[in-house]
Tab-separated table of C-alpha atoms in Angstrom:
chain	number	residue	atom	x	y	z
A	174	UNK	CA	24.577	-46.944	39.004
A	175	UNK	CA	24.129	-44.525	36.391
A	176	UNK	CA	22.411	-41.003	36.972
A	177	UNK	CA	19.116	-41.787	35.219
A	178	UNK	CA	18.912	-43.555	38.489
A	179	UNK	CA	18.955	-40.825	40.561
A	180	UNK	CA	16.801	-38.430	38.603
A	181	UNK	CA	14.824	-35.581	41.153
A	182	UNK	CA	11.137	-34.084	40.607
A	183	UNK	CA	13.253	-30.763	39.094
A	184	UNK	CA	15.088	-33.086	36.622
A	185	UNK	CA	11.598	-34.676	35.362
A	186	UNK	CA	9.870	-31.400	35.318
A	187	UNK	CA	11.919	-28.191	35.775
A	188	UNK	CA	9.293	-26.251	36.425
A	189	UNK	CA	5.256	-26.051	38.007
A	190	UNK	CA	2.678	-27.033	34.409
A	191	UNK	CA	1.221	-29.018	32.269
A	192	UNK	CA	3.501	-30.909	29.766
A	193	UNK	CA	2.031	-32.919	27.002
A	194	UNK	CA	3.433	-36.708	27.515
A	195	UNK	CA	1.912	-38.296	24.913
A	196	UNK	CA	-0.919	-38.584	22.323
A	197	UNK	CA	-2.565	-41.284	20.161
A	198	UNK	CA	-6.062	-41.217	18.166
A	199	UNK	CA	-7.677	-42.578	21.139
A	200	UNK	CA	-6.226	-39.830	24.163
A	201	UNK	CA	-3.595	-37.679	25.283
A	202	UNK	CA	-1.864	-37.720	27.739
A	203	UNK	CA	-0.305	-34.341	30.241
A	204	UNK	CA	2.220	-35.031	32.898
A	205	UNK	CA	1.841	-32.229	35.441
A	206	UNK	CA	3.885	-30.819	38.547
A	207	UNK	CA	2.322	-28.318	41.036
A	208	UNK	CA	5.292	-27.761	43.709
A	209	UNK	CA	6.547	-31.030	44.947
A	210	UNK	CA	3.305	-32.929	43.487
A	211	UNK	CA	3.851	-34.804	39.914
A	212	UNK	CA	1.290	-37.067	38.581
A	213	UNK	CA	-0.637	-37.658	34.980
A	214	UNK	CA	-3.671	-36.861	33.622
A	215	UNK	CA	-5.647	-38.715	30.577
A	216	UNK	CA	-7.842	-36.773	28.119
A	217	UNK	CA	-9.764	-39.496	26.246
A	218	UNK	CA	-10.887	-38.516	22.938
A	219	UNK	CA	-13.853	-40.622	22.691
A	220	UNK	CA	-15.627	-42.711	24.935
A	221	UNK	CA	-18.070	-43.816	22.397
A	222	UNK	CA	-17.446	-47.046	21.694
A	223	UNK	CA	-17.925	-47.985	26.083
A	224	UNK	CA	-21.067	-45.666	25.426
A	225	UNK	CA	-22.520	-47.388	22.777
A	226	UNK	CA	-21.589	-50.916	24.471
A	227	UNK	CA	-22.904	-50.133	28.163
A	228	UNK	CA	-26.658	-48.829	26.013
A	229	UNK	CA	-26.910	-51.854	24.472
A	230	UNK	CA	-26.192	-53.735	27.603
A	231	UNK	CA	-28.731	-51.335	29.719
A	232	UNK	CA	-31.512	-51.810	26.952
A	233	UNK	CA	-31.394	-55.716	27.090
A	234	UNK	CA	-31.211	-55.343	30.810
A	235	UNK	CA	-34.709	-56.795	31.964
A	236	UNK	CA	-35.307	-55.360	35.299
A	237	UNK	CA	-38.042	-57.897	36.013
A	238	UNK	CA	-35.924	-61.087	35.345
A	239	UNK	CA	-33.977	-63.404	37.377
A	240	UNK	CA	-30.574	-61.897	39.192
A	241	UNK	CA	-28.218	-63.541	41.166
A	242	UNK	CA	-26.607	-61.934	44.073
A	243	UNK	CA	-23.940	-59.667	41.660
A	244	UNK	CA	-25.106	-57.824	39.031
A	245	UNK	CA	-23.372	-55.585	37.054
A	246	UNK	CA	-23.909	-51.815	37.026
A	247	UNK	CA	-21.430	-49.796	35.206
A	248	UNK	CA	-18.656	-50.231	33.176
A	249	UNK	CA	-16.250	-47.764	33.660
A	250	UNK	CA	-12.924	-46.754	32.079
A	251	UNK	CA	-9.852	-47.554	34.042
A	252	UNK	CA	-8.307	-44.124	33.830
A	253	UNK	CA	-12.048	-42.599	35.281
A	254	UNK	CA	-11.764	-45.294	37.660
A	255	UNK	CA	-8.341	-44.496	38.805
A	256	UNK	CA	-9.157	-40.519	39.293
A	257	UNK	CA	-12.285	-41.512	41.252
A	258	UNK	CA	-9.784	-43.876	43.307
A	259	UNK	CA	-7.402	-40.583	43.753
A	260	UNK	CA	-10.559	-38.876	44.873
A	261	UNK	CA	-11.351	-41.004	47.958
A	262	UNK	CA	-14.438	-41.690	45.762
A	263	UNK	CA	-14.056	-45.991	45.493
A	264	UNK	CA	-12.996	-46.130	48.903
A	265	UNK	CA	-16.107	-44.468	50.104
A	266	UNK	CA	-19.308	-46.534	49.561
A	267	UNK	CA	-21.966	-43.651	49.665
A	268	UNK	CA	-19.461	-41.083	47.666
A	269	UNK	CA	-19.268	-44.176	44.763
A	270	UNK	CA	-23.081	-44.475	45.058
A	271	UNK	CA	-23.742	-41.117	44.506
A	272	UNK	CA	-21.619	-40.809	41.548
A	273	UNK	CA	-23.069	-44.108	39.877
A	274	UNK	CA	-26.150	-42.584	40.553
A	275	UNK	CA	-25.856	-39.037	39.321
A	276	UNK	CA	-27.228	-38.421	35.551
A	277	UNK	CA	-23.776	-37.153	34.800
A	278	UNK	CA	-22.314	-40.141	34.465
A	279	UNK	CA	-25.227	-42.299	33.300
A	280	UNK	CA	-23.697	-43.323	30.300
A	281	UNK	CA	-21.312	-45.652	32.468
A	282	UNK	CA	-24.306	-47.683	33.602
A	283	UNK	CA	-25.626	-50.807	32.105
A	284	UNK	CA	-29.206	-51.079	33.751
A	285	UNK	CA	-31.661	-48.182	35.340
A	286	UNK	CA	-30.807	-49.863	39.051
A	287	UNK	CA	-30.693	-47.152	41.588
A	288	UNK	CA	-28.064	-47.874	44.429
């Protein structure tokens, strides 16, 4: 066993911040340490390309036409989805509704559905 192998929170991070772990054209990325907590957080630069995709998707969306018993809402990012998940927010069904449902994060839907 070599030490990289036993590596502590105070090795990783030294001290309580925001460190830049990586960036790309399409996000960047900060590992962060607040006392014994240590986790990541994505910045996406631009979200426009799911944007564009989920309008198209929402305009051809007929409301009136034939569904079967799933139909797709949103599409979401992972990383969004994996905050939301760290938030409590995809475990609770009325929290997830209300955030699906809030104008603030319309652009993730692909029809006008209310839940």
């Amino acid at each position: 066993m070599d030490d990289s192998e036993n590596l502590t929170l105070g090795d990783l991070l030294p001290t309580e911040g925001c460190y830049l772990w990586s960036d790309d054209p399409e996000k960047t990325v900060y590992i962060f340490r607040d006392g014994d907590v240590m986790g990541f957080r994505t910045h996406w630069k631009s979200l426009s390309a799911l944007f564009d995709a989920n309008a198209a998707e929402a305009a051809a969306f007929s409301r009136t036409g034939t569904h079967g018993d799933i139909q797709k809402i949103a599409s979401i990012p992972k990383p969004v989805f994996y905050d939301w998940r760290d938030q409590g927010i995809t475990d609770d069904p009325d929290a997830l509704r209300r955030r699906l449902n809030d104008a603030d994060f319309s652009k993730f839907r692909t029809n006008d559905w209310r839940l």
